[in-house]
Short mmCIF file of C-alpha atoms in Angstrom, two decimals:
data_model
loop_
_atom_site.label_atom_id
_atom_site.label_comp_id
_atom_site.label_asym_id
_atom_site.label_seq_id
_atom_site.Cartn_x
_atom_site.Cartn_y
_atom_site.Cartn_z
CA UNK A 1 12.48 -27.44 6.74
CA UNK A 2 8.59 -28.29 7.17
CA UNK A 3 7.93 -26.17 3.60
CA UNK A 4 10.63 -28.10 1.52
CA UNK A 5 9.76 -31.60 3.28
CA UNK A 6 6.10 -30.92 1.98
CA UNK A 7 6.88 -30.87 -1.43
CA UNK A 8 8.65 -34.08 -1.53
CA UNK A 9 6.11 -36.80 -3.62
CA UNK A 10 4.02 -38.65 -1.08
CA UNK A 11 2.57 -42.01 -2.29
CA UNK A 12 -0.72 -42.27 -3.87
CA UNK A 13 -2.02 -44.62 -1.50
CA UNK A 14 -1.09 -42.12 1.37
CA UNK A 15 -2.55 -39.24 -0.54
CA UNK A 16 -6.10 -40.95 -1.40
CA UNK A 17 -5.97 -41.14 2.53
CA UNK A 18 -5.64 -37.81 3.58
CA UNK A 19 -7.76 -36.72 0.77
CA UNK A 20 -10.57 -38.37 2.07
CA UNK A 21 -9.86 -37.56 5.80
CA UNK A 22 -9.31 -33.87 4.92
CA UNK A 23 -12.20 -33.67 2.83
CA UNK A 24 -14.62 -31.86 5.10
CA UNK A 25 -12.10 -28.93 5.51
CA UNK A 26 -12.14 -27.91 1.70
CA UNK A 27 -15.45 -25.92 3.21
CA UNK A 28 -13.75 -23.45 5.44
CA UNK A 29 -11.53 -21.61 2.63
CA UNK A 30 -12.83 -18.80 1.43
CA UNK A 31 -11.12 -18.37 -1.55
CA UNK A 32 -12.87 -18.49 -4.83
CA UNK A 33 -11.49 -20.25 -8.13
CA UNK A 34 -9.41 -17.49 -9.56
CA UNK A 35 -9.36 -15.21 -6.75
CA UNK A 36 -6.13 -12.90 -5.99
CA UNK A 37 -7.38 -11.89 -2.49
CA UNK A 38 -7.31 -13.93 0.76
CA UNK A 39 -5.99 -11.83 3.67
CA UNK A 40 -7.53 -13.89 6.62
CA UNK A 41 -8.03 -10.80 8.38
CA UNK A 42 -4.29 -10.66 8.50
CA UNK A 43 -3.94 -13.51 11.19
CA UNK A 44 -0.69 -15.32 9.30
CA UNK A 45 1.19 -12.39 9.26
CA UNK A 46 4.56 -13.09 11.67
CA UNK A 47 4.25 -9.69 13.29
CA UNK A 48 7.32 -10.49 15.83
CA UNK A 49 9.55 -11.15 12.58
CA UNK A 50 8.45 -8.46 10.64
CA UNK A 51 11.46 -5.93 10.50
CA UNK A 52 10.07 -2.80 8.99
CA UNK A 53 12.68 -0.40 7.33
CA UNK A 54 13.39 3.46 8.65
CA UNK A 55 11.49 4.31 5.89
CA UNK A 56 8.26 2.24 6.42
CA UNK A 57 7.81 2.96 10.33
CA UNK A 58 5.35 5.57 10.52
CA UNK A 59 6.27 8.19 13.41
CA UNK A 60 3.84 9.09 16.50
CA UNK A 61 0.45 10.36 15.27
CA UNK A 62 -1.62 13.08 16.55
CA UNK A 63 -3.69 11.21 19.07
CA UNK A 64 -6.92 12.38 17.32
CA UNK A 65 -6.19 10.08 14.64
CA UNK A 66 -5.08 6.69 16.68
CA UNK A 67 -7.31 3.96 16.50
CA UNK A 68 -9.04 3.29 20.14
CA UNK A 69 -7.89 -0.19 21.46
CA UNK A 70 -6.12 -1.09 18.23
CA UNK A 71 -7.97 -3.08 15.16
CA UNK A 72 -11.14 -1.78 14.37
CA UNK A 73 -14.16 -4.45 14.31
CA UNK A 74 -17.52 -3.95 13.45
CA UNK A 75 -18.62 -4.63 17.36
CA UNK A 76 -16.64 -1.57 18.07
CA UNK A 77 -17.55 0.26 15.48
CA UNK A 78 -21.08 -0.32 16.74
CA UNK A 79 -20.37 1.07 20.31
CA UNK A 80 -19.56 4.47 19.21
CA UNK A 81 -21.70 5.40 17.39
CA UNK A 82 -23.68 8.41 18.28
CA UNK A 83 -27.00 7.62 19.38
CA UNK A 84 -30.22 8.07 17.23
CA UNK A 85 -30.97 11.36 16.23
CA UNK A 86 -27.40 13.01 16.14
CA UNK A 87 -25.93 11.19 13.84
CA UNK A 88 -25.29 12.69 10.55
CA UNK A 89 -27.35 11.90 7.34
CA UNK A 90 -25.88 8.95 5.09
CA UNK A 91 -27.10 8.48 1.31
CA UNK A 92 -28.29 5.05 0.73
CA UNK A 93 -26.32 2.28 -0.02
CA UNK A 94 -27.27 2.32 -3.46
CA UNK A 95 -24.07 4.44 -5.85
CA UNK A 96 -25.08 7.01 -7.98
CA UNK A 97 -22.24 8.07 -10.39
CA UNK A 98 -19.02 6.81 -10.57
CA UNK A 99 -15.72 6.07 -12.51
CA UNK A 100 -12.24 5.27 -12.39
CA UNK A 101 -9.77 7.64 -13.94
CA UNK A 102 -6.16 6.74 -14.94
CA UNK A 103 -3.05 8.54 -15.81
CA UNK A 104 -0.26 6.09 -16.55
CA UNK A 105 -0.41 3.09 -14.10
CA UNK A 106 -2.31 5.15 -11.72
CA UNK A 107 -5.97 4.82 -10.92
CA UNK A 108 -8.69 6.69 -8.71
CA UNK A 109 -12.21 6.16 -8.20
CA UNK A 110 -14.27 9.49 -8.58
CA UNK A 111 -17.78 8.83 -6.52
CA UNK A 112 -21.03 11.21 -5.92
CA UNK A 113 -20.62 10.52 -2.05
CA UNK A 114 -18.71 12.96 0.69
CA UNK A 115 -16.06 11.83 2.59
CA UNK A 116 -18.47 11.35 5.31
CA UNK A 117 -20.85 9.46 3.79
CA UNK A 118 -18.04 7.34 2.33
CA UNK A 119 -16.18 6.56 5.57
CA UNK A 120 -17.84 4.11 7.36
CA UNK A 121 -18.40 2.20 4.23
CA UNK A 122 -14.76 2.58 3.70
CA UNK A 123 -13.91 0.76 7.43
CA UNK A 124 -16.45 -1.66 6.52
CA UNK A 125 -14.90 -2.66 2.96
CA UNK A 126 -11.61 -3.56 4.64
CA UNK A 127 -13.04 -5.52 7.41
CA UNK A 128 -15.09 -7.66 4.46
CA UNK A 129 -11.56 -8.27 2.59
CA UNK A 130 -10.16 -9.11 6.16
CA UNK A 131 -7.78 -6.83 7.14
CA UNK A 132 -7.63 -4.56 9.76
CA UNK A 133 -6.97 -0.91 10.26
CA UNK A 134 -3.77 0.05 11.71
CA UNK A 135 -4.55 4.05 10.86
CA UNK A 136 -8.26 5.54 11.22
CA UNK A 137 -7.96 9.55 10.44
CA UNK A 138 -11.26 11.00 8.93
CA UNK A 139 -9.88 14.01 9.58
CA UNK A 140 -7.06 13.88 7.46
CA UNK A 141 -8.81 11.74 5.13
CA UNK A 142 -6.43 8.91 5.85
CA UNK A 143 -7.03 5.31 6.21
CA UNK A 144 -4.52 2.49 6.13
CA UNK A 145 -4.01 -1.76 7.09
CA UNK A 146 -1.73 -2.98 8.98
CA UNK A 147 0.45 -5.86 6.97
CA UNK A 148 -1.35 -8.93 6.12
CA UNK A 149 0.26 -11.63 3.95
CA UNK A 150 -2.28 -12.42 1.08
CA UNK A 151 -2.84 -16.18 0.95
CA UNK A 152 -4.59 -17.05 -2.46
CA UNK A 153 -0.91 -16.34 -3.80
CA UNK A 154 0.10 -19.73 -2.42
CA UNK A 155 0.35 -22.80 -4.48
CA UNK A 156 -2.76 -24.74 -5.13
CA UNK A 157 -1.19 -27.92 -5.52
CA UNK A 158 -2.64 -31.11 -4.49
CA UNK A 159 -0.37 -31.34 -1.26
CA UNK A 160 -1.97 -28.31 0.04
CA UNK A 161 -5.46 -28.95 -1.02
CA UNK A 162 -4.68 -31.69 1.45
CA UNK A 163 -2.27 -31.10 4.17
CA UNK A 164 -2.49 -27.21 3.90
CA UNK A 165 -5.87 -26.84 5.44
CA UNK A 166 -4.67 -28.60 8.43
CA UNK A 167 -1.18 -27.02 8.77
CA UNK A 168 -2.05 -23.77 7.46
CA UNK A 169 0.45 -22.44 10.08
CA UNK A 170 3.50 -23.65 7.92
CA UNK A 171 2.90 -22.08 4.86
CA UNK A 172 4.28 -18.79 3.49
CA UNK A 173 4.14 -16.24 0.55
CA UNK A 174 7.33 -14.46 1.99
CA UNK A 175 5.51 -11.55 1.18
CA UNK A 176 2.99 -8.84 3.13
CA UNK A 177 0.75 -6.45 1.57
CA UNK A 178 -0.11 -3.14 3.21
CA UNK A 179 -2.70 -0.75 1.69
CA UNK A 180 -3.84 2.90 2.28
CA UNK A 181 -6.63 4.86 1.07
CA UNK A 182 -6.56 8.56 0.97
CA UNK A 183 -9.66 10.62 0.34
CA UNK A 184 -10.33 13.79 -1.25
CA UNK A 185 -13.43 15.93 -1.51
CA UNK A 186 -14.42 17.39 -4.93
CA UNK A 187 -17.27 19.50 -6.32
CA UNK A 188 -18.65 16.35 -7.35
CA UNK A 189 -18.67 13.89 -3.88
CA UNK A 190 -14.75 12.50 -3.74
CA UNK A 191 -11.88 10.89 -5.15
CA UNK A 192 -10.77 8.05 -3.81
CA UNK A 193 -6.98 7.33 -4.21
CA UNK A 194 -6.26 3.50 -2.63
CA UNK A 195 -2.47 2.72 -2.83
CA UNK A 196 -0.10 -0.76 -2.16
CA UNK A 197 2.69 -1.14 -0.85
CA UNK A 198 4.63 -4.75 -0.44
CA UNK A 199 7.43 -6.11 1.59
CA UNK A 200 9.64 -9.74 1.21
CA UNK A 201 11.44 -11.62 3.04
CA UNK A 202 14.85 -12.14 1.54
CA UNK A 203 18.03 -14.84 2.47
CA UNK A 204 20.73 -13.04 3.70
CA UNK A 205 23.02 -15.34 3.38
CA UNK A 206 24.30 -18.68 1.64
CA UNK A 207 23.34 -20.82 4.12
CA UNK A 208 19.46 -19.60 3.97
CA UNK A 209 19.37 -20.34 7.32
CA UNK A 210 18.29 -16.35 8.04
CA UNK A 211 15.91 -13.85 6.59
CA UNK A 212 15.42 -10.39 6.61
CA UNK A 213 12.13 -8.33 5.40
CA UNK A 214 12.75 -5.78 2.56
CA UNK A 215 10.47 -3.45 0.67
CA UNK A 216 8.92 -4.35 -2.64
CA UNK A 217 7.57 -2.92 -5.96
CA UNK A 218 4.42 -1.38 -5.15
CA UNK A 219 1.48 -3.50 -7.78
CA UNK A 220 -0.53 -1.47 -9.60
CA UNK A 221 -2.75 -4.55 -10.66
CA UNK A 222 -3.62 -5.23 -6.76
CA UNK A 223 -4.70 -1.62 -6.61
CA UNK A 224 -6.96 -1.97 -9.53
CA UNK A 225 -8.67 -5.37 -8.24
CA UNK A 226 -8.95 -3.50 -4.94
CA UNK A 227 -11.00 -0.31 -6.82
CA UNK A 228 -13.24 -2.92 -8.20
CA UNK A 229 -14.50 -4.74 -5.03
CA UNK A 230 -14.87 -1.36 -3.20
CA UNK A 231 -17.13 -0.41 -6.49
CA UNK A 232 -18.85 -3.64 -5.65
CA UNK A 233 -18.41 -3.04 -1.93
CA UNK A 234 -20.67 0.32 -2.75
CA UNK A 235 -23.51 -1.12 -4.28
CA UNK A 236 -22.48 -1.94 -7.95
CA UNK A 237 -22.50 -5.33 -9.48
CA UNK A 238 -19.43 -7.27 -9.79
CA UNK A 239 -20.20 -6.43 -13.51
CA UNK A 240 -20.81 -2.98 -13.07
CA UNK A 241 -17.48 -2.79 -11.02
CA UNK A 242 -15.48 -4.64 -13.89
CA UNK A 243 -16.84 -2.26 -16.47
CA UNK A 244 -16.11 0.49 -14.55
CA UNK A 245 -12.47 -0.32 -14.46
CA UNK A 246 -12.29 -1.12 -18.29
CA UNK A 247 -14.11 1.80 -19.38
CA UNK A 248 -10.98 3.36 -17.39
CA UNK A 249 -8.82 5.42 -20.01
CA UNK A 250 -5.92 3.22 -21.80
CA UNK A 251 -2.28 4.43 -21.22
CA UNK A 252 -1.21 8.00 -21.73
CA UNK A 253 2.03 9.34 -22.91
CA UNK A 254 4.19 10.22 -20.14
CA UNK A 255 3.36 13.45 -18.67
CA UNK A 256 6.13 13.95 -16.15
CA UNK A 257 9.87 14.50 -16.89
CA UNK A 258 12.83 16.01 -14.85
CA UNK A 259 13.95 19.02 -15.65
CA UNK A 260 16.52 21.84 -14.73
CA UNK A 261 15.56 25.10 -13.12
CA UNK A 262 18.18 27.17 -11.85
CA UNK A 263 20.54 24.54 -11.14
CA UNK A 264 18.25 22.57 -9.35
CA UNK A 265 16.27 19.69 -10.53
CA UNK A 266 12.47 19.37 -10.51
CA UNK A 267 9.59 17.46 -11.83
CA UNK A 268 7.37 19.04 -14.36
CA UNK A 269 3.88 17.65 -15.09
CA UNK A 270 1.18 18.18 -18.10
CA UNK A 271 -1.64 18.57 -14.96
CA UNK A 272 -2.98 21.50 -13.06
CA UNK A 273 -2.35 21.89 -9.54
CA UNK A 274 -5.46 20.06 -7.81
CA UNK A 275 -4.57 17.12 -10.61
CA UNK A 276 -1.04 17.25 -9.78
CA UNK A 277 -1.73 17.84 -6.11
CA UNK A 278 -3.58 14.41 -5.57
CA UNK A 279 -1.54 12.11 -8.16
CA UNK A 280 1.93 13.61 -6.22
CA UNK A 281 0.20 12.05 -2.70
CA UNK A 282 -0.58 8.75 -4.48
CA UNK A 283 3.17 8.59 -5.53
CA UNK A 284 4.40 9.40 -2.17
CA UNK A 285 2.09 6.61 -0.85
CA UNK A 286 3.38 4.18 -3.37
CA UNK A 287 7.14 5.19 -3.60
CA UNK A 288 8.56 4.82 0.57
CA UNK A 289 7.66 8.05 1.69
CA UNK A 290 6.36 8.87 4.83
CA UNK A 291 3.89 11.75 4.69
CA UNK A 292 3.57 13.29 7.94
CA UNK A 293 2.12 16.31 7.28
CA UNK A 294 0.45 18.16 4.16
CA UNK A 295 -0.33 21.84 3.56
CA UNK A 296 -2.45 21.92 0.69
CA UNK A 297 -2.59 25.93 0.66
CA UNK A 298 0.77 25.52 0.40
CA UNK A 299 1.27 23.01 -1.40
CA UNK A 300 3.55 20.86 0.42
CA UNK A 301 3.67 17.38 1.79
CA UNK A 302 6.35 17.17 4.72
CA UNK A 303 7.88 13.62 4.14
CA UNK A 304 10.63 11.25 5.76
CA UNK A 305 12.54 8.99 3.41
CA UNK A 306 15.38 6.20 2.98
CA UNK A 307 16.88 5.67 -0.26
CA UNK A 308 17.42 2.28 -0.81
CA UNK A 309 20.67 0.85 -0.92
CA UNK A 310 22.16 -2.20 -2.61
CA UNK A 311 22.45 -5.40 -0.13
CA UNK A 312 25.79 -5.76 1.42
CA UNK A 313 27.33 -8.84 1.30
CA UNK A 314 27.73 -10.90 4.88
CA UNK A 315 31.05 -10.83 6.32
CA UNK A 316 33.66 -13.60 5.58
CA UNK A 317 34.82 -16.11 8.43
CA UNK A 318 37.67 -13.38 8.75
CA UNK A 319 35.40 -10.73 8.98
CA UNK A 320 33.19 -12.16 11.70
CA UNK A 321 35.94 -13.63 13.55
CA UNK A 322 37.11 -9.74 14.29
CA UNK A 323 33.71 -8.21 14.43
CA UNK A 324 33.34 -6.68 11.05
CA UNK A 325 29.53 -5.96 10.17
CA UNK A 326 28.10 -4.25 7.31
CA UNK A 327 27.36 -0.63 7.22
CA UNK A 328 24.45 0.67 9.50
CA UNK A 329 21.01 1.12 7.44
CA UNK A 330 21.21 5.03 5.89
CA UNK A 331 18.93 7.01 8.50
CA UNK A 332 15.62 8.83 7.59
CA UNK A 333 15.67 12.30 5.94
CA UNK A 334 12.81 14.84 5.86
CA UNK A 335 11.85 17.07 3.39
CA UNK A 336 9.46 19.25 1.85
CA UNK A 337 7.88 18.17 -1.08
CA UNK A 338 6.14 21.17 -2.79
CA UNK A 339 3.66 21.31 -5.68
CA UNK A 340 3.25 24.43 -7.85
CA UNK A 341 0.91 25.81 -10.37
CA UNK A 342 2.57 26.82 -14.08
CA UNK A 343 -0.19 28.05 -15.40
CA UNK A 344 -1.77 24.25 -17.26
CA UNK A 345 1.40 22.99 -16.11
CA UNK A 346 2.67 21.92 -12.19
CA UNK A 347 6.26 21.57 -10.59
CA UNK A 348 7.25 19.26 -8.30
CA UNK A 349 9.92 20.82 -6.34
CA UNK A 350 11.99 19.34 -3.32
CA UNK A 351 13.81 21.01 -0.04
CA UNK A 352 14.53 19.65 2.71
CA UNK A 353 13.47 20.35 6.33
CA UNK A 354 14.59 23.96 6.46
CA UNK A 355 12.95 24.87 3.36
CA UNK A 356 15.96 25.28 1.21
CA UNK A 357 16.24 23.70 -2.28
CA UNK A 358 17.82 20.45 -2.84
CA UNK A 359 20.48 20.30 -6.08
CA UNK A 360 22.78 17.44 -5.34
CA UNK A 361 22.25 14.11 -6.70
CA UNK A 362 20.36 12.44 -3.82
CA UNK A 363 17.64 15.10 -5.03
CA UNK A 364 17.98 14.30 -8.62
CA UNK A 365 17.46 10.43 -7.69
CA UNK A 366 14.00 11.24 -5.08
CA UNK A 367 12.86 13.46 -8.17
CA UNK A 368 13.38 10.45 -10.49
CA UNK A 369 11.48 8.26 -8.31
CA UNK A 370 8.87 10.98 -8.47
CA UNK A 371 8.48 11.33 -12.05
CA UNK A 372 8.62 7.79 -13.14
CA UNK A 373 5.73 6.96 -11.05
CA UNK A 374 3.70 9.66 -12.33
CA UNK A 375 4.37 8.64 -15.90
#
C-alpha cells in the first residue's frame, strides 16, 4: 500500500531533494504549530466509502429545515438575504457577557445574544473552521456538519512535510468528525450546547485487505477547543476565549445514577427540569441517538437508536464456501425519552414508541448510557 510504502526510510540525499523542490508548498497549509483543527472544508473525506450505521443516518427532515442546494457558502448565504430594511436587527459583533458552564465532562457556552442574533454568526464559524453544513434548522435551533476527517491529527513527520503536501490525496486519519450545535434561548440571550461525534474505519478481517466504518467515543476535549474558537469566533480574544474555558467549573460529583421505580428503571439527576432538559439533549447528541422530534412541554425527545453490538468474526473458508455470513446489523428502535420535574430533582424515564414504559434489560443498558454521560 501507498501509506505503508511511505514510511519506509528514503535516503538522505533523496530527501534533501524533495525538500528543496517541495519547499514552496510548506505555504499553503494552514495548520498552525500545535493546532488540533484542520478540516479542509471537509474535501478528504471518502464520502462514497463512508458506511454510516442505522443509528447515525438521520431520517427525512421537514423540508423547512433542508439546506437549499446542499453546503452552505458564504456566496449563498449572501443571496438570501432579505434586502435592506427588512432584515432584523443584529447586536454588534463585539460579545457582551459570556461563560462556559460544566457539569461532569459536559460544557455549554451561556451568551447575552438571541438565537437570532447568534445564527448567522453560528453558519459563519463553521465555514471559518472549514466544514460545511449538512443540517440548517433555525427553527428548531439545530445546526450540524456533515463528516469531515480532521487533518492536523496526521503525523508530522519529515516524509510528509515533504511528500504529503504533494500527495495529500493518500493520506488518512481513518477517522471523521461530525459536530452539531443545538441552541437554546434563556432569560439571559442563549445557551449554546455544541456536541462531537466520531466514526473509524476498522479491518475486518486478517488479511486487512477490507474496512468497514464504525462509530467512536464521542471527545469531550474537541468540544471544548471548539467552545473556545466560537468564543473567539464572537469577538473575544484568543485569551479571553482560553480564560473563559478555564474559569469553567472543575469536575463535580456525579449527579446522575439509575434507579428503580416501580419495576422499571430510570435515571435520576441532582438538576431541575430546564437543567436536566438541555444536558439530556446534549447526551442524546453525543451517545447515537437520533432525535427526531422534541416536545419540550412535554418533556420528551422522540429518538431512534442501535445498540451496539460486539464485531462478529468473518466466516471461515467453510463458512464462505456454503454462504454463511454474520448476523444482519440489529435494526433501529424508537422511543420516547421523557424528562420530569421531582421537585430540585429530574427523571429520565424511557418508553418506547407507543408510550409504554420500558423494564427489560435493553432499557436498563440505554438508561446506563444515559446516566454515565451525564455524570
Amino acid at each position: 500500500m501507498l501509506n505503508a510504502f511511505l514510511t519506509r526510510p528514503v535516503p538522505a540525499a533523496c530527501m534533501a531533494l524533495l525538500a528543496l523542490t517541495l519547499a514552496g508548498c510548506s505555504s499553503v497549509s494552514n495548520v498552525l504549530s500545535g493546532d488540533k483543527v484542520d478540516y479542509r472544508s471537509g474535501s478528504t473525506v471518502r464520502e462514497s466509502n463512508l458506511d454510516v450505521p442505522p443509528d447515525l443516518t438521520q431520517l427525512s427532515r421537514d423540508s423547512r429545515y433542508a439546506v437549499s442546494g446542499g453546503s452552505v457558502s458564504a456566496a449563498s448565504f449572501q443571496s438570501t438575504r432579505p434586502a435592506a430594511g427588512t432584515a432584523p436587527t443584529v447586536a454588534p459583533r463585539e460579545l457582551g457577557q459570556a461563560r462556559i458552564e460544566r457539569a461532569g465532562s459536559q460544557r455549554w457556552l451561556v451568551v447575552d445574544l438571541t438565537p437570532e442574533q447568534l445564527w448567522p454568526r453560528l453558519r459563519s464559524f463553521w465555514q471559518e473552521i472549514g466544514l460545511n453544513l449538512a443540517v440548517d434548522a433555525p427553527e428548531a435551533g439545530v445546526m450540524e456538519t456533515e463528516w469531515a476527517e480532521n487533518r492536523a491529527k496526521l503525523p508530522q513527520d519529515i516524509i510528509r512535510r515533504t511528500l504529503g503536501r504533494v500527495l495529500e490525496s493518500f493520506y488518512s486519519t481513518g477517522e471523521v468528525d461530525r459536530y452539531r450545535i443545538r441552541v437554546e434561548r434563556t432569560t439571559e440571550g442563549s445557551e449554546i450546547y455544541l456536541s462531537h461525534r466520531g466514526m473509524e474505519e476498522v479491518y475486518t478481517n486478517q488479511l486487512q485487505d477490507s474496512t468497514r466504518w464504525q462509530p467512536r467515543p464521542s471527545d469531550p476535549d474537541m468540544e471544548a477547543v471548539m467552545l473556545t474558537r466560537l468564543l473567539n469566533h464572537l469577538g473575544k480574544t484568543t485569551e479571553q476565549a482560553q480564560a473563559t474555558l478555564a474559569q469553567a467549573p472543575a469536575q463535580q460529583p456525579a449527579r446522575a445514577r439509575v434507579v428503580d421505580e416501580d419495576g422499571a428503571p430510570l435515571v435520576l439527576i441532582d438538576d431541575g427540569f430546564d437543567r436536566a432538559w438541555r444536558r439530556v439533549g446534549l447526551t442524546l447528541d453525543r451517545s447515537g441517538f437520533t432525535v427526531e422530534d422534541r416536545d419540550r412541554a412535554r418533556g420528551l425527545y422522540f429518538v431512534r437508536y442501535v445498540e451496539p453490538r460486539a464485531p462478529q468474526p468473518e466466516p471461515g473458508l467453510l463458512g464462505r464456501v456454503f454462504g454463511q455470513r454474520n448476523a444482519e446489523a440489529p435494526k433501529p428502535q424508537r422511543y420516547r425519552i421523557e424528562v420530569q420535574s421531582r421537585g430540585e430533582r429530574s427523571a429520565v424515564l424511557l418508553s418506547n414508541e407507543q408510550g409504554q414504559r420500558q423494564t427489560g434489560d435493553a432499557a436498563r443498558r440505554i438508561l446506563t448510557l444515559v446516566a454515565e454521560d451525564l455524570r
